[in-house]
Amino acid sequence: SKFSEDGTTKLKKIDWVMDVDDDTYVNVIGLEEFVSKRDHEHHAYFGRRGIGRPEHRKFISSPYCMGGPGILFSRPTLTVLAKSIDSCEDEAEKQGVPSIDDVVIGKCVHDVIGIDCSDGLDDDKHTFYQNTLDELPENKMLNTVSMHQFKKEGTMIKQHIKFGDLYRLANN
């Protein structure tokens, strides 16, 4: 597993870890603003909330963070997850659930740590967005942490240029 204990040896110096798909645009400025308002010393599990496909709902009954737009973990959460993920994956396999990372991670975080995915919208304007460039109004773009999915060639570059233009306008 990518969250194995071997991967957490450097966590003592890292406050947050974000796992995203390769077709996800991360708004680094938005991400910095988002984490600066949160306590990395406590368990935290942020992302775009999902409930899964019908066939997964027998395995996971609480909202989990969808992997596409990215999953943000605080150090304590990732440390516990790294120690537990292998047994969580084994349990998923026993129940006949395909090893879909975000579903298994969500179930593991819920069962082992006792928290569910939070989108951060309760107390913050930033969000993990599950859509493409053309579907999000410009006035909401600067309020994203991440945007998923950019499948067509060149759309990620267009997104980056659009963010740059919007930040320059907002700061003038």
Coordinates of N, CA and C in Angstrom, one line a residue:
S1 N 0.8 -1.2 0.0 CA 0.0 0.0 0.0 C 0.9 1.3 0.0
K2 N 0.4 2.3 -0.7 CA 1.2 3.5 -0.7 C 1.2 4.2 0.6
F3 N 0.4 3.8 1.6 CA 0.4 4.4 2.9 C 1.0 3.5 3.9
S4 N 1.9 2.6 3.5 CA 2.5 1.7 4.4 C 3.4 2.4 5.4
E5 N 3.6 1.7 6.5 CA 4.4 2.3 7.6 C 5.8 2.8 7.1
D6 N 6.4 2.1 6.1 CA 7.6 2.5 5.6 C 7.6 3.9 5.0
G7 N 6.5 4.3 4.5 CA 6.3 5.6 3.9 C 6.1 6.8 4.9
T8 N 6.1 6.5 6.2 CA 5.8 7.5 7.1 C 7.0 7.9 8.0
T9 N 8.2 7.4 7.6 CA 9.4 7.6 8.4 C 9.8 9.1 8.5
K10 N 9.4 9.9 7.5 CA 9.8 11.3 7.5 C 8.6 12.2 8.0
L11 N 7.5 11.6 8.5 CA 6.4 12.3 8.9 C 6.6 13.3 10.0
K12 N 7.6 13.1 10.8 CA 7.8 13.9 12.0 C 8.1 15.4 11.6
K13 N 8.5 15.6 10.3 CA 8.7 16.9 9.8 C 7.6 17.5 8.9
I14 N 6.6 16.7 8.7 CA 5.6 17.0 7.7 C 4.3 17.2 8.5
D15 N 3.6 18.3 8.2 CA 2.3 18.5 8.9 C 1.1 17.9 8.2
W16 N 1.1 18.0 6.8 CA 0.0 17.6 6.0 C 0.5 16.8 4.8
V17 N -0.2 15.8 4.4 CA 0.1 15.1 3.1 C -1.2 15.1 2.3
M18 N -1.1 15.4 1.0 CA -2.2 15.4 0.1 C -1.9 14.4 -1.0
D19 N -2.9 13.5 -1.2 CA -2.8 12.5 -2.3 C -3.8 12.9 -3.4
V20 N -3.3 13.1 -4.6 CA -4.2 13.4 -5.7 C -4.0 12.6 -6.9
D21 N -5.0 12.5 -7.8 CA -4.8 11.9 -9.0 C -4.0 12.7 -9.9
D22 N -3.4 12.1 -11.0 CA -2.5 12.8 -11.9 C -3.3 13.8 -12.8
D23 N -4.6 13.7 -12.8 CA -5.4 14.7 -13.6 C -6.1 15.7 -12.7
T24 N -5.5 16.0 -11.6 CA -6.0 17.0 -10.6 C -5.2 18.2 -10.6
Y25 N -5.8 19.4 -10.6 CA -5.1 20.6 -10.5 C -5.2 21.0 -9.0
V26 N -4.0 21.3 -8.4 CA -4.0 21.7 -7.0 C -3.7 23.2 -7.0
N27 N -4.6 24.0 -6.4 CA -4.4 25.4 -6.2 C -3.6 25.6 -5.0
V28 N -2.3 25.7 -5.1 CA -1.3 25.7 -4.0 C -1.6 26.9 -3.1
I29 N -2.0 28.0 -3.6 CA -2.3 29.1 -2.7 C -3.6 28.8 -1.9
G30 N -4.6 28.3 -2.5 CA -5.8 27.9 -1.8 C -5.5 26.8 -0.8
L31 N -4.6 25.8 -1.1 CA -4.2 24.8 -0.2 C -3.5 25.3 1.0
E32 N -2.6 26.3 0.8 CA -1.9 26.9 1.9 C -2.8 27.6 2.8
E33 N -3.8 28.4 2.3 CA -4.8 29.1 3.1 C -5.6 28.1 3.9
F34 N -6.0 27.0 3.2 CA -6.8 26.0 3.9 C -6.2 25.4 5.1
V35 N -4.9 24.9 4.9 CA -4.2 24.2 6.0 C -3.8 25.2 7.1
S36 N -3.6 26.5 6.7 CA -3.1 27.4 7.7 C -4.2 27.7 8.8
K37 N -5.4 27.4 8.5 CA -6.5 27.6 9.4 C -6.9 26.3 10.2
R38 N -6.1 25.3 10.1 CA -6.4 24.0 10.7 C -5.2 23.5 11.6
D39 N -5.5 22.7 12.6 CA -4.5 22.2 13.5 C -4.0 20.8 13.0
H40 N -2.8 20.8 12.6 CA -2.2 19.6 12.1 C -1.8 18.6 13.2
E41 N -2.0 19.0 14.4 CA -1.6 18.1 15.5 C -2.8 17.2 15.9
H42 N -4.0 17.4 15.3 CA -5.1 16.6 15.5 C -5.5 15.8 14.3
H43 N -6.3 14.8 14.5 CA -6.7 14.0 13.3 C -7.6 14.8 12.4
A44 N -7.2 14.8 11.1 CA -8.0 15.5 10.1 C -7.9 14.7 8.8
Y45 N -9.0 14.7 8.1 CA -9.2 13.9 6.8 C -10.2 14.8 6.0
F46 N -9.6 15.5 5.0 CA -10.3 16.4 4.2 C -10.4 16.0 2.7
G47 N -11.4 16.4 2.0 CA -11.5 16.1 0.6 C -13.0 16.3 0.2
R48 N -13.3 15.9 -1.0 CA -14.6 15.9 -1.6 C -15.4 14.7 -1.1
R49 N -16.4 15.0 -0.4 CA -17.2 13.9 0.2 C -18.0 13.1 -0.8
G50 N -17.9 11.8 -0.7 CA -18.7 10.9 -1.6 C -19.3 9.8 -0.8
I51 N -20.3 9.1 -1.4 CA -20.9 8.0 -0.7 C -20.7 6.7 -1.5
G52 N -20.0 6.7 -2.6 CA -19.6 5.5 -3.3 C -20.7 5.0 -4.2
R53 N -20.3 4.0 -5.0 CA -21.2 3.3 -5.9 C -22.1 2.4 -5.0
P54 N -23.3 2.0 -5.5 CA -24.2 1.1 -4.8 C -23.5 -0.1 -4.3
E55 N -22.6 -0.7 -5.1 CA -22.0 -2.0 -4.7 C -21.0 -1.8 -3.5
H56 N -20.5 -0.6 -3.3 CA -19.6 -0.3 -2.2 C -20.3 0.0 -0.9
R57 N -21.5 0.4 -1.0 CA -22.2 0.9 0.2 C -22.5 -0.2 1.3
K58 N -22.4 -1.5 0.9 CA -22.5 -2.5 1.9 C -21.2 -2.6 2.7
F59 N -20.1 -2.0 2.2 CA -18.8 -2.0 2.9 C -18.6 -0.7 3.7
I60 N -19.0 0.4 3.1 CA -18.8 1.7 3.7 C -20.1 2.5 3.8
S61 N -20.5 2.8 5.0 CA -21.8 3.5 5.2 C -21.7 4.9 5.5
S62 N -20.5 5.4 5.7 CA -20.3 6.9 6.0 C -19.6 7.5 4.8
P63 N -19.7 8.8 4.7 CA -19.1 9.5 3.6 C -17.5 9.4 3.7
Y64 N -16.9 9.2 2.5 CA -15.5 9.2 2.5 C -15.0 10.2 1.5
C65 N -13.7 10.5 1.5 CA -13.1 11.5 0.6 C -12.8 10.8 -0.7
M66 N -13.3 11.3 -1.8 CA -13.1 10.8 -3.1 C -11.6 11.1 -3.5
G67 N -11.0 10.1 -4.1 CA -9.6 10.2 -4.4 C -9.2 11.2 -5.5
G68 N -10.1 11.4 -6.5 CA -9.9 12.2 -7.6 C -9.5 13.6 -7.3
P69 N -10.4 14.4 -6.5 CA -10.1 15.8 -6.2 C -9.0 15.9 -5.1
G70 N -8.6 14.7 -4.6 CA -7.5 14.8 -3.6 C -8.0 14.5 -2.2
I71 N -7.1 13.9 -1.4 CA -7.4 13.6 0.0 C -6.3 14.2 0.8
L72 N -6.6 15.0 1.8 CA -5.7 15.7 2.6 C -5.7 15.1 4.0
F73 N -4.5 14.7 4.5 CA -4.4 14.0 5.8 C -3.5 14.9 6.7
S74 N -3.9 15.0 8.0 CA -2.9 15.5 9.0 C -1.9 14.4 9.3
R75 N -0.8 14.8 9.9 CA 0.2 13.9 10.3 C -0.3 12.8 11.2
P76 N -1.1 13.1 12.3 CA -1.6 12.0 13.2 C -2.5 11.0 12.4
T77 N -3.3 11.5 11.5 CA -4.2 10.6 10.8 C -3.4 9.7 9.9
L78 N -2.5 10.3 9.1 CA -1.7 9.4 8.2 C -0.8 8.4 9.0
T79 N -0.3 8.8 10.1 CA 0.5 7.9 10.9 C -0.3 6.7 11.3
V80 N -1.5 6.9 11.8 CA -2.4 5.8 12.2 C -2.8 5.0 11.0
L81 N -3.2 5.7 10.0 CA -3.6 5.0 8.7 C -2.5 4.1 8.2
A82 N -1.3 4.5 8.2 CA -0.2 3.7 7.7 C -0.1 2.4 8.5
K83 N -0.4 2.4 9.8 CA -0.3 1.2 10.6 C -1.4 0.3 10.4
S84 N -2.5 0.8 9.9 CA -3.8 0.0 9.8 C -4.2 -0.3 8.4
I85 N -3.7 0.3 7.4 CA -4.2 0.1 6.1 C -4.2 -1.3 5.5
D86 N -3.1 -2.0 5.8 CA -3.0 -3.4 5.3 C -4.1 -4.3 5.8
S87 N -4.5 -4.1 7.1 CA -5.6 -4.9 7.7 C -6.9 -4.5 7.1
C88 N -7.0 -3.2 6.8 CA -8.3 -2.6 6.2 C -8.4 -3.2 4.8
E89 N -7.3 -3.2 4.1 CA -7.4 -3.8 2.7 C -7.7 -5.3 2.7
D90 N -7.2 -6.0 3.7 CA -7.6 -7.4 3.9 C -9.0 -7.6 4.2
E91 N -9.6 -6.8 5.0 CA -11.0 -6.8 5.4 C -11.9 -6.5 4.1
A92 N -11.5 -5.5 3.3 CA -12.2 -5.2 2.1 C -12.2 -6.4 1.2
E93 N -11.1 -7.1 1.0 CA -11.0 -8.2 0.2 C -11.9 -9.4 0.7
K94 N -11.9 -9.6 2.0 CA -12.7 -10.6 2.5 C -14.2 -10.4 2.3
Q95 N -14.6 -9.1 2.2 CA -16.0 -8.7 1.9 C -16.3 -8.6 0.5
G96 N -15.3 -8.9 -0.4 CA -15.5 -8.9 -1.8 C -15.5 -7.5 -2.4
V97 N -15.0 -6.6 -1.7 CA -14.9 -5.2 -2.3 C -13.6 -5.0 -3.0
P98 N -13.6 -4.5 -4.2 CA -12.4 -4.3 -4.9 C -11.5 -3.3 -4.2
S99 N -10.2 -3.5 -4.3 CA -9.3 -2.6 -3.5 C -9.3 -1.2 -4.2
I100 N -10.3 -0.4 -4.0 CA -10.4 0.9 -4.5 C -9.9 1.8 -3.4
D101 N -8.8 2.5 -3.6 CA -8.1 3.2 -2.5 C -8.9 4.1 -1.7
D102 N -9.7 5.0 -2.4 CA -10.4 6.0 -1.6 C -11.5 5.4 -0.7
V103 N -12.2 4.3 -1.2 CA -13.2 3.6 -0.4 C -12.6 2.9 0.8
V104 N -11.5 2.2 0.5 CA -10.9 1.5 1.6 C -10.3 2.4 2.6
I105 N -9.6 3.5 2.2 CA -9.1 4.5 3.1 C -10.2 5.1 3.9
G106 N -11.3 5.5 3.3 CA -12.4 6.1 4.0 C -13.0 5.2 5.1
K107 N -13.1 3.9 4.8 CA -13.6 2.9 5.8 C -12.6 2.8 6.9
C108 N -11.3 2.7 6.5 CA -10.3 2.6 7.5 C -10.2 3.8 8.5
V109 N -10.2 5.0 7.9 CA -10.2 6.2 8.7 C -11.4 6.2 9.7
H110 N -12.6 5.8 9.1 CA -13.8 5.8 9.9 C -13.7 4.8 11.1
D111 N -13.3 3.6 10.7 CA -13.3 2.5 11.7 C -12.2 2.6 12.7
V112 N -11.0 3.0 12.3 CA -9.8 3.0 13.2 C -9.7 4.3 13.9
I113 N -9.9 5.4 13.3 CA -9.7 6.7 13.9 C -11.0 7.3 14.4
G114 N -12.1 7.0 13.8 CA -13.4 7.4 14.2 C -13.8 8.8 13.6
I115 N -13.3 9.2 12.5 CA -13.7 10.4 11.8 C -14.1 10.1 10.4
D116 N -14.9 11.0 9.8 CA -15.3 10.9 8.4 C -14.7 12.0 7.6
C117 N -14.9 11.9 6.3 CA -14.4 13.0 5.5 C -15.0 14.3 5.8
S118 N -14.2 15.3 5.8 CA -14.8 16.7 6.0 C -14.4 17.5 4.7
D119 N -15.3 18.2 4.2 CA -15.0 19.0 3.0 C -14.5 20.4 3.4
G120 N -14.5 20.7 4.7 CA -14.0 22.0 5.2 C -14.9 23.1 5.0
L121 N -16.1 22.9 4.4 CA -17.0 23.9 4.1 C -17.7 24.5 5.3
D122 N -17.7 23.8 6.4 CA -18.4 24.2 7.6 C -17.8 25.5 8.1
D123 N -16.5 25.7 7.9 CA -15.8 26.9 8.5 C -14.9 27.6 7.5
D124 N -15.0 27.2 6.3 CA -14.0 27.8 5.3 C -14.6 27.9 3.9
K125 N -14.1 28.7 3.1 CA -14.6 28.9 1.8 C -14.0 28.0 0.7
H126 N -12.9 27.3 1.1 CA -12.2 26.5 0.1 C -12.8 25.1 0.0
T127 N -12.7 24.6 -1.2 CA -13.3 23.3 -1.5 C -12.5 22.4 -2.4
F128 N -12.7 21.2 -2.4 CA -12.1 20.2 -3.3 C -13.2 19.9 -4.3
Y129 N -12.9 20.3 -5.6 CA -13.9 20.4 -6.6 C -13.8 19.2 -7.6
Q130 N -14.9 18.5 -7.8 CA -15.0 17.4 -8.7 C -15.6 17.8 -10.0
N131 N -14.9 18.5 -10.8 CA -15.5 18.9 -12.1 C -14.3 19.5 -12.9
T132 N -14.7 20.0 -14.1 CA -13.6 20.5 -15.0 C -13.7 22.0 -15.1
L133 N -12.7 22.5 -15.8 CA -12.5 24.0 -16.0 C -13.7 24.7 -16.4
D134 N -14.4 24.2 -17.4 CA -15.6 25.0 -17.9 C -16.8 25.0 -17.0
E135 N -16.8 24.1 -16.0 CA -18.0 24.0 -15.2 C -18.0 24.8 -13.9
L136 N -16.9 25.4 -13.6 CA -16.8 26.1 -12.3 C -16.7 27.6 -12.7
P137 N -17.7 28.4 -12.1 CA -17.6 29.8 -12.4 C -16.3 30.5 -11.9
E138 N -15.8 31.4 -12.6 CA -14.6 32.1 -12.3 C -14.6 32.6 -10.8
N139 N -15.7 33.2 -10.4 CA -15.7 33.7 -9.0 C -15.6 32.7 -7.9
K140 N -15.6 31.4 -8.3 CA -15.5 30.4 -7.3 C -14.1 29.7 -7.4
M141 N -13.4 29.9 -8.5 CA -12.1 29.2 -8.7 C -11.1 29.5 -7.7
L142 N -11.0 30.7 -7.2 CA -9.9 31.0 -6.2 C -10.2 30.4 -4.9
N143 N -11.5 29.9 -4.7 CA -11.9 29.3 -3.5 C -11.7 27.8 -3.5
T144 N -11.0 27.3 -4.4 CA -10.8 25.8 -4.5 C -9.4 25.4 -3.9
V145 N -9.4 24.2 -3.4 CA -8.1 23.6 -3.0 C -7.6 22.8 -4.2
S146 N -8.5 22.1 -4.8 CA -8.2 21.3 -6.0 C -9.4 21.2 -6.9
M147 N -9.0 20.8 -8.2 CA -10.1 20.6 -9.2 C -9.7 19.4 -9.9
H148 N -10.7 18.5 -10.1 CA -10.6 17.2 -10.8 C -11.7 17.1 -11.8
Q149 N -11.6 16.8 -13.0 CA -10.6 16.1 -13.7 C -10.2 16.7 -15.0
F150 N -9.0 16.7 -15.4 CA -8.5 17.3 -16.6 C -7.9 16.2 -17.5
K151 N -8.8 15.7 -18.3 CA -8.4 14.5 -19.2 C -7.8 15.0 -20.5
K152 N -8.3 16.1 -21.1 CA -7.9 16.5 -22.4 C -6.6 17.2 -22.3
E153 N -5.8 17.0 -23.3 CA -4.5 17.6 -23.4 C -4.6 19.1 -23.4
G154 N -3.8 19.7 -22.6 CA -3.7 21.2 -22.5 C -4.7 21.8 -21.6
T155 N -5.6 21.1 -21.0 CA -6.6 21.7 -20.1 C -6.0 22.1 -18.8
M156 N -5.1 21.3 -18.3 CA -4.4 21.6 -17.0 C -3.6 22.9 -17.2
I157 N -2.9 23.1 -18.3 CA -2.2 24.3 -18.6 C -3.1 25.5 -18.7
K158 N -4.2 25.4 -19.3 CA -5.2 26.4 -19.4 C -5.7 26.8 -18.0
Q159 N -5.9 25.8 -17.2 CA -6.4 26.0 -15.8 C -5.3 26.8 -15.0
H160 N -4.1 26.5 -15.2 CA -3.0 27.2 -14.5 C -2.9 28.7 -14.9
I161 N -3.1 28.9 -16.2 CA -3.0 30.3 -16.7 C -4.2 31.0 -16.2
K162 N -5.4 30.4 -16.2 CA -6.6 31.1 -15.7 C -6.4 31.4 -14.2
F163 N -5.9 30.5 -13.4 CA -5.7 30.9 -12.0 C -4.7 32.0 -11.9
G164 N -3.6 32.0 -12.6 CA -2.7 33.1 -12.6 C -3.4 34.5 -12.9
D165 N -4.2 34.5 -13.9 CA -4.9 35.7 -14.3 C -5.8 36.2 -13.2
L166 N -6.6 35.2 -12.6 CA -7.5 35.5 -11.6 C -6.8 36.1 -10.3
Y167 N -5.7 35.5 -9.9 CA -4.9 35.9 -8.8 C -4.4 37.3 -9.0
R168 N -3.9 37.6 -10.2 CA -3.4 38.9 -10.5 C -4.5 40.0 -10.4
L169 N -5.7 39.7 -11.0 CA -6.8 40.6 -10.9 C -7.3 40.8 -9.5
A170 N -7.3 39.8 -8.7 CA -7.7 39.8 -7.3 C -6.7 40.7 -6.4
N171 N -5.5 40.7 -6.8 CA -4.5 41.4 -6.0 C -4.1 42.8 -6.5
N172 N -4.8 43.3 -7.5 CA -4.6 44.6 -8.0 C -5.6 45.6 -7.5

